[in-house]
Each structure stands twice: as C-alpha cells, then as structure tokens.
N, CA, C and O atoms as a GROMACS GRO file, in nm:
protein
  564
    1MET      N    1  -4.951   7.520   6.183
    1MET     CA    2  -4.856   7.566   6.083
    1MET      C    3  -4.862   7.480   5.959
    1MET      O    4  -4.831   7.527   5.849
    2HIS      N    5  -4.902   7.357   5.973
    2HIS     CA    6  -4.910   7.267   5.859
    2HIS      C    7  -5.016   7.314   5.759
    2HIS      O    8  -4.998   7.302   5.638
    3ARG      N    9  -5.126   7.367   5.810
    3ARG     CA   10  -5.233   7.416   5.722
    3ARG      C   11  -5.185   7.534   5.639
    3ARG      O   12  -5.219   7.544   5.521
    4GLY      N   13  -5.107   7.620   5.697
    4GLY     CA   14  -5.056   7.736   5.625
    4GLY      C   15  -4.967   7.695   5.509
    4GLY      O   16  -4.975   7.752   5.400
    5LYS      N   17  -4.881   7.595   5.533
    5LYS     CA   18  -4.793   7.548   5.426
    5LYS      C   19  -4.874   7.482   5.315
    5LYS      O   20  -4.844   7.500   5.197
    6SER      N   21  -4.976   7.407   5.352
    6SER     CA   22  -5.061   7.341   5.253
    6SER      C   23  -5.135   7.443   5.168
    6SER      O   24  -5.150   7.425   5.047
    7ALA      N   25  -5.180   7.550   5.229
    7ALA     CA   26  -5.251   7.654   5.155
    7ALA      C   27  -5.158   7.724   5.058
    7ALA      O   28  -5.197   7.754   4.945
    8ILE      N   29  -5.035   7.750   5.101
    8ILE     CA   30  -4.937   7.816   5.013
    8ILE      C   31  -4.903   7.726   4.896
    8ILE      O   32  -4.896   7.772   4.783
    9VAL      N   33  -4.883   7.598   4.922
    9VAL     CA   34  -4.851   7.503   4.815
    9VAL      C   35  -4.968   7.494   4.717
    9VAL      O   36  -4.946   7.490   4.596
   10ALA      N   37  -5.091   7.491   4.767
   10ALA     CA   38  -5.208   7.482   4.681
   10ALA      C   39  -5.220   7.607   4.594
   10ALA      O   40  -5.251   7.598   4.475
   11CYS      N   41  -5.197   7.724   4.654
   11CYS     CA   42  -5.204   7.849   4.576
   11CYS      C   43  -5.096   7.854   4.470
   11CYS      O   44  -5.121   7.898   4.358
   12ALA      N   45  -4.977   7.808   4.505
   12ALA     CA   46  -4.867   7.810   4.408
   12ALA      C   47  -4.897   7.715   4.292
   12ALA      O   48  -4.869   7.747   4.177
   13ALA      N   49  -4.954   7.599   4.324
   13ALA     CA   50  -4.987   7.504   4.219
   13ALA      C   51  -5.096   7.558   4.128
   13ALA      O   52  -5.091   7.540   4.006
   14THR      N   53  -5.195   7.624   4.186
   14THR     CA   54  -5.303   7.683   4.106
   14THR      C   55  -5.249   7.793   4.017
   14THR      O   56  -5.287   7.802   3.900
   15ALA      N   57  -5.162   7.876   4.070
   15ALA     CA   58  -5.103   7.985   3.992
   15ALA      C   59  -5.020   7.930   3.878
   15ALA      O   60  -5.020   7.985   3.768
   16ALA      N   61  -4.948   7.821   3.903
   16ALA     CA   62  -4.866   7.761   3.798
   16ALA      C   63  -4.954   7.703   3.687
   16ALA      O   64  -4.920   7.712   3.569
   17LEU      N   65  -5.066   7.644   3.725
   17LEU     CA   66  -5.156   7.586   3.625
   17LEU      C   67  -5.226   7.694   3.542
   17LEU      O   68  -5.240   7.681   3.420
   18LEU      N   69  -5.269   7.800   3.609
   18LEU     CA   70  -5.341   7.905   3.538
   18LEU      C   71  -5.249   7.990   3.453
   18LEU      O   72  -5.287   8.034   3.345
   19GLY      N   73  -5.130   8.014   3.502
   19GLY     CA   74  -5.031   8.091   3.426
   19GLY      C   75  -5.080   8.231   3.397
   19GLY      O   76  -5.140   8.296   3.482
   20PRO      N   77  -5.054   8.280   3.275
   20PRO     CA   78  -5.088   8.418   3.240
   20PRO      C   79  -5.239   8.443   3.236
   20PRO      O   80  -5.282   8.557   3.255
   21VAL      N   81  -5.319   8.341   3.211
   21VAL     CA   82  -5.464   8.360   3.206
   21VAL      C   83  -5.516   8.396   3.344
   21VAL      O   84  -5.601   8.483   3.357
   22GLY      N   85  -5.465   8.329   3.446
   22GLY     CA   86  -5.507   8.356   3.582
   22GLY      C   87  -5.467   8.495   3.627
   22GLY      O   88  -5.543   8.562   3.697
   23VAL      N   89  -5.348   8.539   3.589
   23VAL     CA   90  -5.302   8.672   3.625
   23VAL      C   91  -5.385   8.777   3.554
   23VAL      O   92  -5.422   8.878   3.614
   24ALA      N   93  -5.415   8.755   3.426
   24ALA     CA   94  -5.494   8.852   3.350
   24ALA      C   95  -5.636   8.859   3.404
   24ALA      O   96  -5.695   8.967   3.410
   25ALA      N   97  -5.691   8.746   3.443
   25ALA     CA   98  -5.826   8.745   3.499
   25ALA      C   99  -5.828   8.817   3.633
   25ALA      O  100  -5.926   8.883   3.667
   26ALA      N  101  -5.720   8.803   3.709
   26ALA     CA  102  -5.714   8.871   3.838
   26ALA      C  103  -5.702   9.022   3.820
   26ALA      O  104  -5.754   9.098   3.902
   27ASP      N  105  -5.635   9.064   3.713
   27ASP     CA  106  -5.620   9.207   3.686
   27ASP      C  107  -5.749   9.268   3.634
   27ASP      O  108  -5.768   9.390   3.642
   28GLY      N  109  -5.836   9.187   3.582
   28GLY     CA  110  -5.960   9.238   3.524
   28GLY      C  111  -5.947   9.261   3.375
   28GLY      O  112  -6.046   9.288   3.308
   29SER      N  113  -5.826   9.250   3.322
   29SER     CA  114  -5.808   9.267   3.178
   29SER      C  115  -5.828   9.133   3.111
   29SER      O  116  -5.815   9.028   3.174
   30THR      N  117  -5.860   9.136   2.983
   30THR     CA  118  -5.881   9.012   2.910
   30THR      C  119  -5.769   8.994   2.808
   30THR      O  120  -5.744   9.086   2.730
   31PRO      N  121  -5.702   8.881   2.806
   31PRO     CA  122  -5.600   8.856   2.706
   31PRO      C  123  -5.664   8.841   2.568
   31PRO      O  124  -5.783   8.812   2.557
   32ALA      N  125  -5.586   8.860   2.466
   32ALA     CA  126  -5.637   8.860   2.329
   32ALA      C  127  -5.680   8.721   2.285
   32ALA      O  128  -5.765   8.710   2.196
   33SER      N  129  -5.626   8.616   2.342
   33SER     CA  130  -5.656   8.482   2.293
   33SER      C  131  -5.735   8.401   2.395
   33SER      O  132  -5.698   8.287   2.426
   34THR      N  133  -5.841   8.457   2.447
   34THR     CA  134  -5.925   8.380   2.539
   34THR      C  135  -6.021   8.294   2.460
   34THR      O  136  -6.065   8.333   2.352
   35PRO      N  137  -6.055   8.179   2.512
   35PRO     CA  138  -6.149   8.091   2.442
   35PRO      C  139  -6.287   8.155   2.429
   35PRO      O  140  -6.359   8.125   2.334
   36ALA      N  141  -6.326   8.243   2.522
   36ALA     CA  142  -6.457   8.306   2.515
   36ALA      C  143  -6.466   8.403   2.399
   36ALA      O  144  -6.574   8.427   2.346
   37ALA      N  145  -6.352   8.460   2.358
   37ALA     CA  146  -6.353   8.557   2.249
   37ALA      C  147  -6.365   8.488   2.114
   37ALA      O  148  -6.413   8.549   2.018
   38ALA      N  149  -6.324   8.363   2.105
   38ALA     CA  150  -6.330   8.292   1.978
   38ALA      C  151  -6.474   8.249   1.951
   38ALA      O  152  -6.545   8.210   2.044
   39PRO      N  153  -6.519   8.256   1.825
   39PRO     CA  154  -6.655   8.213   1.794
   39PRO      C  155  -6.668   8.062   1.812
   39PRO      O  156  -6.576   7.987   1.782
   40SER      N  157  -6.784   8.019   1.860
   40SER     CA  158  -6.805   7.876   1.884
   40SER      C  159  -6.835   7.807   1.751
   40SER      O  160  -6.879   7.869   1.655
   41ALA      N  161  -6.810   7.677   1.750
   41ALA     CA  162  -6.828   7.600   1.628
   41ALA      C  163  -6.976   7.584   1.594
   41ALA      O  164  -7.013   7.595   1.477
   42LYS      N  165  -7.061   7.560   1.695
   42LYS     CA  166  -7.203   7.547   1.665
   42LYS      C  167  -7.278   7.667   1.722
   42LYS      O  168  -7.247   7.710   1.833
   43PRO      N  169  -7.373   7.720   1.651
   43PRO     CA  170  -7.444   7.838   1.699
   43PRO      C  171  -7.530   7.804   1.820
   43PRO      O  172  -7.581   7.693   1.832
   44HIS      N  173  -7.545   7.901   1.909
   44HIS     CA  174  -7.626   7.886   2.029
   44HIS      C  175  -7.773   7.889   1.988
   44HIS      O  176  -7.819   7.984   1.926
   45LYS      N  177  -7.844   7.784   2.023
   45LYS     CA  178  -7.984   7.775   1.985
   45LYS      C  179  -8.071   7.809   2.105
   45LYS      O  180  -8.053   7.751   2.212
   46GLY      N  181  -8.164   7.900   2.090
   46GLY     CA  182  -8.254   7.938   2.197
   46GLY      C  183  -8.200   8.056   2.276
   46GLY      O  184  -8.084   8.095   2.262
   47ALA      N  185  -8.285   8.111   2.356
   47ALA     CA  186  -8.247   8.228   2.434
   47ALA      C  187  -8.214   8.192   2.578
   47ALA      O  188  -8.194   8.281   2.661
   48GLY      N  189  -8.208   8.064   2.610
   48GLY     CA  190  -8.179   8.023   2.746
   48GLY      C  191  -8.300   8.032   2.837
   48GLY      O  192  -8.287   8.027   2.960
   49ASP      N  193  -8.418   8.045   2.779
   49ASP     CA  194  -8.540   8.057   2.859
   49ASP      C  195  -8.614   7.925   2.874
   49ASP      O  196  -8.720   7.920   2.936
   50GLY      N  197  -8.561   7.817   2.818
   50GLY     CA  198  -8.624   7.687   2.830
   50GLY      C  199  -8.738   7.664   2.733
   50GLY      O  200  -8.819   7.572   2.753
   51SER      N  201  -8.746   7.745   2.629
   51SER     CA  202  -8.859   7.733   2.536
   51SER      C  203  -8.857   7.601   2.460
   51SER      O  204  -8.963   7.546   2.430
   52GLN      N  205  -8.739   7.550   2.429
   52GLN     CA  206  -8.734   7.422   2.356
   52GLN      C  207  -8.792   7.309   2.440
   52GLN      O  208  -8.871   7.228   2.391
   53GLY      N  209  -8.753   7.303   2.566
   53GLY     CA  210  -8.806   7.200   2.654
   53GLY      C  211  -8.954   7.215   2.677
   53GLY      O  212  -9.028   7.117   2.684
   54LEU      N  213  -8.998   7.339   2.688
   54LEU     CA  214  -9.141   7.365   2.706
   54LEU      C  215  -9.219   7.320   2.584
   54LEU      O  216  -9.326   7.261   2.598
   55CYS      N  217  -9.167   7.349   2.466
   55CYS     CA  218  -9.236   7.306   2.344
   55CYS      C  219  -9.247   7.154   2.336
   55CYS      O  220  -9.345   7.101   2.284
   56LYS      N  221  -9.147   7.086   2.388
   56LYS     CA  222  -9.152   6.939   2.386
   56LYS      C  223  -9.256   6.885   2.483
   56LYS      O  224  -9.312   6.778   2.460
   57ARG      N  225  -9.283   6.958   2.592
   57ARG     CA  226  -9.373   6.910   2.696
   57ARG      C  227  -9.514   6.968   2.690
   57ARG      O  228  -9.595   6.939   2.778
   58VAL      N  229  -9.546   7.048   2.590
   58VAL     CA  230  -9.675   7.118   2.586
   58VAL      C  231  -9.793   7.023   2.596
   58VAL      O  232  -9.886   7.048   2.673
   59LYS      N  233  -9.792   6.915   2.521
   59LYS     CA  234  -9.907   6.824   2.522
   59LYS      C  235  -9.921   6.752   2.656
   59LYS      O  236 -10.033   6.729   2.702
   60LYS      N  237  -9.809   6.716   2.717
   60LYS     CA  238  -9.816   6.652   2.849
   60LYS      C  239  -9.870   6.748   2.953
   60LYS      O  240  -9.952   6.711   3.037
   61ILE      N  241  -9.826   6.871   2.947
   61ILE     CA  242  -9.874   6.973   3.041
   61ILE      C  243 -10.022   6.996   3.022
   61ILE      O  244 -10.097   7.010   3.119
   62ASP      N  245 -10.066   7.000   2.896
   62ASP     CA  246 -10.207   7.022   2.866
   62ASP      C  247 -10.293   6.908   2.922
   62ASP      O  248 -10.399   6.932   2.978
   63ARG      N  249 -10.247   6.785   2.905
   63ARG     CA  250 -10.321   6.670   2.959
   63ARG      C  251 -10.329   6.677   3.111
   63ARG      O  252 -10.433   6.647   3.170
   64ARG      N  253 -10.219   6.716   3.174
   64ARG     CA  254 -10.217   6.726   3.321
   64ARG      C  255 -10.313   6.834   3.369
   64ARG      O  256 -10.384   6.815   3.468
   65LEU      N  257 -10.316   6.948   3.299
   65LEU     CA  258 -10.409   7.055   3.335
   65LEU      C  259 -10.554   7.010   3.317
   65LEU      O  260 -10.639   7.039   3.400
   66ASP      N  261 -10.580   6.938   3.208
   66ASP     CA  262 -10.716   6.886   3.184
   66ASP      C  263 -10.760   6.793   3.297
   66ASP      O  264 -10.873   6.804   3.346
   67ARG      N  265 -10.672   6.702   3.338
   67ARG     CA  266 -10.706   6.608   3.446
   67ARG      C  267 -10.734   6.683   3.576
   67ARG      O  268 -10.830   6.652   3.646
   68ALA      N  269 -10.650   6.781   3.608
   68ALA     CA  270 -10.667   6.856   3.733
   68ALA      C  271 -10.799   6.933   3.732
   68ALA      O  272 -10.872   6.934   3.831
   69LEU      N  273 -10.829   6.999   3.619
   69LEU     CA  274 -10.953   7.075   3.611
   69LEU      C  275 -11.076   6.984   3.615
   69LEU      O  276 -11.178   7.019   3.674
   70LYS      N  277 -11.066   6.868   3.551
   70LYS     CA  278 -11.178   6.774   3.553
   70LYS      C  279 -11.204   6.729   3.697
   70LYS      O  280 -11.319   6.718   3.740
   71ARG      N  281 -11.096   6.702   3.771
   71ARG     CA  282 -11.111   6.661   3.910
   71ARG      C  283 -11.170   6.774   3.995
   71ARG      O  284 -11.262   6.750   4.074
   72LEU      N  285 -11.119   6.895   3.980
   72LEU     CA  286 -11.168   7.008   4.060
   72LEU      C  287 -11.313   7.043   4.031
   72LEU      O  288 -11.386   7.083   4.121
   73LYS      N  289 -11.354   7.027   3.906
   73LYS     CA  290 -11.490   7.062   3.866
   73LYS      C  291 -11.586   6.944   3.880
   73LYS      O  292 -11.703   6.954   3.841
   74GLY      N  293 -11.539   6.833   3.935
   74GLY     CA  294 -11.619   6.713   3.944
   74GLY      C  295 -11.735   6.725   4.043
   74GLY      O  296 -11.749   6.824   4.114
   75GLN      N  297 -11.817   6.621   4.045
   75GLN     CA  298 -11.933   6.613   4.135
   75GLN      C  299 -11.885   6.594   4.278
   75GLN      O  300 -11.765   6.582   4.304
   76ALA      N  301 -11.979   6.590   4.370
   76ALA     CA  302 -11.948   6.576   4.512
   76ALA      C  303 -11.889   6.440   4.547
   76ALA      O  304 -11.832   6.423   4.655
   77ASN      N  305 -11.901   6.342   4.457
   77ASN     CA  306 -11.844   6.210   4.484
   77ASN      C  307 -11.701   6.196   4.432
   77ASN      O  308 -11.640   6.090   4.449
   78VAL      N  309 -11.646   6.300   4.369
   78VAL     CA  310 -11.510   6.295   4.313
   78VAL      C  311 -11.412   6.350   4.415
   78VAL      O  312 -11.426   6.463   4.461
   79LYS      N  313 -11.312   6.268   4.452
   79LYS     CA  314 -11.211   6.312   4.547
   79LYS      C  315 -11.134   6.430   4.490
   79LYS      O  316 -11.091   6.427   4.374
   80GLY      N  317 -11.117   6.535   4.571
   80GLY     CA  318 -11.043   6.652   4.529
   80GLY      C  319 -11.127   6.758   4.462
   80GLY      O  320 -11.074   6.863   4.423
   81SER      N  321 -11.256   6.735   4.446
   81SER     CA  322 -11.342   6.833   4.379
   81SER      C  323 -11.382   6.944   4.475
   81SER      O  324 -11.384   6.927   4.597
   82VAL      N  325 -11.415   7.058   4.416
   82VAL     CA  326 -11.463   7.172   4.493
   82VAL      C  327 -11.596   7.138   4.558
   82VAL      O  328 -11.621   7.175   4.673
   83ALA      N  329 -11.682   7.068   4.486
   83ALA     CA  330 -11.814   7.031   4.539
   83ALA      C  331 -11.802   6.941   4.661
   83ALA      O  332 -11.876   6.957   4.758
   84ARG      N  333 -11.710   6.847   4.657
   84ARG     CA  334 -11.692   6.756   4.771
   84ARG      C  335 -11.644   6.832   4.894
   84ARG      O  336 -11.691   6.808   5.005
   85LEU      N  337 -11.551   6.925   4.873
   85LEU     CA  338 -11.500   7.004   4.986
   85LEU      C  339 -11.607   7.097   5.040
   85LEU      O  340 -11.616   7.119   5.161
   86ALA      N  341 -11.689   7.153   4.952
   86ALA     CA  342 -11.799   7.239   4.997
   86ALA      C  343 -11.898   7.159   5.082
   86ALA      O  344 -11.952   7.210   5.180
   87LYS      N  345 -11.921   7.036   5.044
   87LYS     CA  346 -12.010   6.949   5.120
   87LYS      C  347 -11.952   6.921   5.259
   87LYS      O  348 -12.025   6.917   5.358
   88ARG      N  349 -11.820   6.902   5.266
   88ARG     CA  350 -11.753   6.880   5.395
   88ARG      C  351 -11.765   7.004   5.484
   88ARG      O  352 -11.784   6.992   5.605
   89VAL      N  353 -11.754   7.123   5.423
   89VAL     CA  354 -11.768   7.247   5.499
   89VAL      C  355 -11.908   7.257   5.558
   89VAL      O  356 -11.924   7.293   5.674
   90GLU      N  357 -12.008   7.224   5.477
   90GLU     CA  358 -12.147   7.228   5.525
   90GLU      C  359 -12.169   7.131   5.640
   90GLU      O  360 -12.236   7.164   5.738
   91ARG      N  361 -12.113   7.010   5.629
   91ARG     CA  362 -12.130   6.911   5.736
   91ARG      C  363 -12.062   6.958   5.865
   91ARG      O  364 -12.115   6.936   5.974
   92ALA      N  365 -11.945   7.021   5.853
   92ALA     CA  366 -11.876   7.072   5.972
   92ALA      C  367 -11.956   7.185   6.035
   92ALA      O  368 -11.960   7.199   6.158
   93LYS      N  369 -12.020   7.266   5.951
   93LYS     CA  370 -12.102   7.376   6.003
   93LYS      C  371 -12.224   7.322   6.077
   93LYS      O  372 -12.259   7.371   6.184
   94LYS      N  373 -12.289   7.220   6.020
   94LYS     CA  374 -12.407   7.159   6.084
   94LYS      C  375 -12.370   7.094   6.216
   94LYS      O  376 -12.449   7.095   6.311
   95ALA      N  377 -12.250   7.037   6.223
   95ALA     CA  378 -12.206   6.970   6.344
   95ALA      C  379 -12.151   7.068   6.447
   95ALA      O  380 -12.108   7.028   6.555
   96ASP      N  381 -12.152   7.195   6.414
   96ASP     CA  382 -12.104   7.303   6.501
   96ASP      C  383 -11.956   7.285   6.540
   96ASP      O  384 -11.918   7.300   6.656
   97ARG      N  385 -11.878   7.253   6.441
   97ARG     CA  386 -11.733   7.240   6.460
   97ARG      C  387 -11.667   7.358   6.389
   97ARG      O  388 -11.620   7.346   6.276
   98THR      N  389 -11.663   7.470   6.456
   98THR     CA  390 -11.619   7.596   6.393
   98THR      C  391 -11.473   7.593   6.351
   98THR      O  392 -11.438   7.649   6.248
   99GLU      N  393 -11.388   7.528   6.429
   99GLU     CA  394 -11.246   7.522   6.392
   99GLU      C  395 -11.226   7.442   6.264
   99GLU      O  396 -11.151   7.483   6.175
  100VAL      N  397 -11.294   7.329   6.257
  100VAL     CA  398 -11.285   7.245   6.137
  100VAL      C  399 -11.346   7.318   6.018
  100VAL      O  400 -11.292   7.316   5.907
  101GLU      N  401 -11.459   7.383   6.042
  101GLU     CA  402 -11.524   7.458   5.935
  101GLU      C  403 -11.433   7.569   5.882
  101GLU      O  404 -11.423   7.588   5.760
  102THR      N  405 -11.368   7.641   5.972
  102THR     CA  406 -11.279   7.749   5.931
  102THR      C  407 -11.163   7.694   5.848
  102THR      O  408 -11.129   7.750   5.743
  103PHE      N  409 -11.104   7.586   5.894
  103PHE     CA  410 -10.994   7.524   5.822
  103PHE      C  411 -11.038   7.481   5.682
  103PHE      O  412 -10.972   7.513   5.583
  104LEU      N  413 -11.147   7.408   5.675
  104LEU     CA  414 -11.196   7.360   5.546
  104LEU      C  415 -11.242   7.473   5.456
  104LEU      O  416 -11.228   7.465   5.334
  105ASN      N  417 -11.296   7.580   5.515
  105ASN     CA  418 -11.340   7.694   5.436
  105ASN      C  419 -11.221   7.764   5.370
  105ASN      O  420 -11.230   7.805   5.254
  106HIS      N  421 -11.110   7.777   5.443
  106HIS     CA  422 -10.989   7.835   5.384
  106HIS      C  423 -10.936   7.746   5.272
  106HIS      O  424 -10.889   7.793   5.168
  107LYS      N  425 -10.944   7.617   5.296
  107LYS     CA  426 -10.901   7.521   5.194
  107LYS      C  427 -10.990   7.531   5.069
  107LYS      O  428 -10.941   7.524   4.956
  108LEU      N  429 -11.119   7.549   5.091
  108LEU     CA  430 -11.214   7.564   4.982
  108LEU      C  431 -11.188   7.692   4.902
  108LEU      O  432 -11.195   7.691   4.780
  109THR      N  433 -11.158   7.799   4.972
  109THR     CA  434 -11.127   7.925   4.905
  109THR      C  435 -11.006   7.909   4.813
  109THR      O  436 -11.006   7.956   4.700
  110PHE      N  437 -10.903   7.842   4.864
  110PHE     CA  438 -10.784   7.819   4.782
  110PHE      C  439 -10.817   7.731   4.662
  110PHE      O  440 -10.772   7.759   4.551
  111ARG      N  441 -10.894   7.626   4.685
  111ARG     CA  442 -10.925   7.533   4.575
  111ARG      C  443 -11.005   7.603   4.465
  111ARG      O  444 -10.985   7.575   4.347
  112ARG      N  445 -11.096   7.693   4.505
  112ARG     CA  446 -11.173   7.769   4.404
  112ARG      C  447 -11.081   7.861   4.325
  112ARG      O  448 -11.097   7.877   4.204
  113SER      N  449 -10.984   7.922   4.394
  113SER     CA  450 -10.890   8.009   4.322
  113SER      C  451 -10.798   7.927   4.232
  113SER      O  452 -10.752   7.976   4.129
  114LEU      N  453 -10.772   7.804   4.271
  114LEU     CA  454 -10.689   7.715   4.190
  114LEU      C  455 -10.755   7.686   4.056
  114LEU      O  456 -10.687   7.673   3.954
  115VAL      N  457 -10.886   7.674   4.056
  115VAL     CA  458 -10.958   7.649   3.930
  115VAL      C  459 -10.933   7.763   3.832
  115VAL      O  460 -10.902   7.739   3.716
  116THR      N  461 -10.947   7.886   3.878
  116THR     CA  462 -10.926   8.000   3.788
  116THR      C  463 -10.781   8.009   3.744
  116THR      O  464 -10.752   8.044   3.629
  117THR      N  465 -10.688   7.978   3.835
  117THR     CA  466 -10.546   7.980   3.799
  117THR      C  467 -10.516   7.877   3.692
  117THR      O  468 -10.446   7.907   3.594
  118LEU      N  469 -10.566   7.757   3.708
  118LEU     CA  470 -10.540   7.651   3.609
  118LEU      C  471 -10.606   7.680   3.475
  118LEU      O  472 -10.552   7.648   3.370
  119GLU      N  473 -10.724   7.741   3.479
  119GLU     CA  474 -10.789   7.779   3.353
  119GLU      C  475 -10.705   7.885   3.280
  119GLU      O  476 -10.693   7.881   3.158
  120GLN      N  477 -10.648   7.980   3.355
  120GLN     CA  478 -10.563   8.081   3.293
  120GLN      C  479 -10.436   8.017   3.237
  120GLN      O  480 -10.391   8.054   3.128
  121ARG      N  481 -10.380   7.921   3.309
  121ARG     CA  482 -10.261   7.851   3.258
  121ARG      C  483 -10.292   7.776   3.131
  121ARG      O  484 -10.209   7.770   3.040
  122GLN      N  485 -10.410   7.720   3.124
  122GLN     CA  486 -10.450   7.647   3.005
  122GLN      C  487 -10.459   7.741   2.885
  122GLN      O  488 -10.417   7.705   2.775
  123LYS      N  489 -10.513   7.860   2.905
  123LYS     CA  490 -10.519   7.960   2.798
  123LYS      C  491 -10.380   8.002   2.754
  123LYS      O  492 -10.351   8.011   2.635
  124ASP      N  493 -10.293   8.026   2.852
  124ASP     CA  494 -10.156   8.065   2.821
  124ASP      C  495 -10.083   7.953   2.748
  124ASP      O  496 -10.006   7.979   2.655
  125LEU      N  497 -10.107   7.831   2.789
  125LEU     CA  498 -10.041   7.716   2.726
  125LEU      C  499 -10.086   7.700   2.582
  125LEU      O  500 -10.006   7.659   2.498
  126SER      N  501 -10.211   7.730   2.552
  126SER     CA  502 -10.256   7.719   2.412
  126SER      C  503 -10.183   7.822   2.325
  126SER      O  504 -10.154   7.794   2.209
  127LYS      N  505 -10.154   7.939   2.381
  127LYS     CA  506 -10.076   8.039   2.306
  127LYS      C  507  -9.933   7.990   2.285
  127LYS      O  508  -9.875   8.010   2.178
  128VAL      N  509  -9.876   7.926   2.387
  128VAL     CA  510  -9.741   7.871   2.375
  128VAL      C  511  -9.740   7.762   2.269
  128VAL      O  512  -9.646   7.753   2.189
  129GLN      N  513  -9.843   7.679   2.268
  129GLN     CA  514  -9.850   7.570   2.170
  129GLN      C  515  -9.857   7.626   2.028
  129GLN      O  516  -9.793   7.573   1.937
  130THR      N  517  -9.932   7.733   2.009
  130THR     CA  518  -9.940   7.798   1.878
  130THR      C  519  -9.804   7.854   1.840
  130THR      O  520  -9.761   7.842   1.725
  131TRP      N  521  -9.735   7.916   1.935
  131TRP     CA  522  -9.603   7.974   1.910
  131TRP      C  523  -9.504   7.865   1.872
  131TRP      O  524  -9.425   7.882   1.779
  132CYS      N  525  -9.508   7.754   1.945
  132CYS     CA  526  -9.416   7.643   1.916
  132CYS      C  527  -9.443   7.584   1.778
  132CYS      O  528  -9.350   7.550   1.704
  133ALA      N  529  -9.570   7.572   1.743
  133ALA     CA  530  -9.606   7.516   1.612
  133ALA      C  531  -9.560   7.608   1.499
  133ALA      O  532  -9.517   7.561   1.394
  134SER      N  533  -9.567   7.739   1.522
  134SER     CA  534  -9.524   7.832   1.418
  134SER      C  535  -9.373   7.827   1.396
  134SER      O  536  -9.324   7.859   1.288
  135ARG      N  537  -9.300   7.788   1.499
  135ARG     CA  538  -9.155   7.777   1.490
  135ARG      C  539  -9.111   7.637   1.451
  135ARG      O  540  -8.993   7.614   1.425
  136GLY      N  541  -9.205   7.544   1.448
  136GLY     CA  542  -9.171   7.406   1.412
  136GLY      C  543  -9.098   7.332   1.524
  136GLY      O  544  -9.023   7.238   1.497
  137GLU      N  545  -9.119   7.374   1.647
  137GLU     CA  546  -9.052   7.310   1.759
  137GLU      C  547  -9.147   7.218   1.834
  137GLU      O  548  -9.269   7.231   1.824
  138GLY      N  549  -9.089   7.125   1.908
  138GLY     CA  550  -9.167   7.037   1.993
  138GLY      C  551  -9.201   6.909   1.926
  138GLY      O  552  -9.235   6.905   1.808
  139SER      N  553  -9.192   6.802   2.004
  139SER     CA  554  -9.223   6.670   1.950
  139SER      C  555  -9.370   6.638   1.968
  139SER      O  556  -9.424   6.549   1.901
  140GLY      N  557  -9.436   6.709   2.059
  140GLY     CA  558  -9.578   6.686   2.081
  140GLY      C  559  -9.609   6.563   2.163
  140GLY      O  560  -9.723   6.517   2.163
  141ILE      N  561  -9.511   6.509   2.232
  141ILE     CA  562  -9.533   6.389   2.313
  141ILE      C  563  -9.589   6.429   2.446
  141ILE      O  564  -9.615   6.344   2.530
   0.00000   0.00000   0.00000
C-alpha cells in the first residue's frame, strides 16, 4: 500500500509542476504560448545530418582510407595485405588442411571486397570534400 501512496504523491507533484502545459499536452492541443512556437534566438545551422562534423573530419578520414588501402594492396610481406593472405591460403592448400583453407579463403574473399568498398568510399569522400570546400566548411584537420 505504501507504493500506491508514493505513486499518487509523485503524480500529484508532477501535475502541480506542469500545470496547464501538462494538461494541454495530455489533451493533444497546443497552448498559444509554448516555447516551441516562439522563434529561437539563433538560427538552426545544418540539416541535422552531421555534415558539419563530416566536413571537419574529411582529411583525417582520407588519410585513414589511404593507410588501409596501402596495407591491403601491399606485398606478401605486409601484415594485413591481400597478397599475404592469398599466400597463407596457398600454404594451407599445399598442406592439405581443407578446413583452414576454407576459413582463410572466405577471409580472403572478404578482404578483396573490402578493397573495392574502400576505393568507392574514397571516391565518395572526394565528392564530399569538394562539397564542403564549396560551402566553406571544415577545418581540414
């Protein structure tokens, strides 16, 4: 019974604090003097899509994409490269380890698709960079 009394007291306190605004919001009608209806002092900048933040990070993202692509396209001695993984697949095949070969082959397939995905992202990012420059946005850090 104590919980019921606490809930009633909490509801009464909330209703007292909200007053007519809470009742109007519960009815679905909007009072004439709501803060949302009044124009804001500073204009809303951006469309809420994160373009400002993206423009600030374009160069960092580009460098990260370059590093990843350089690693993936590296020689067989570069950790994380497609060539190194292909070499591992060949060694597993020669050793007649079909389970390991299958696992590494699936990994290789994904890594090859990752190269094309990152190259496409790089192209898209260059368009974003051009768009940001035309709008004068982004610090370029």
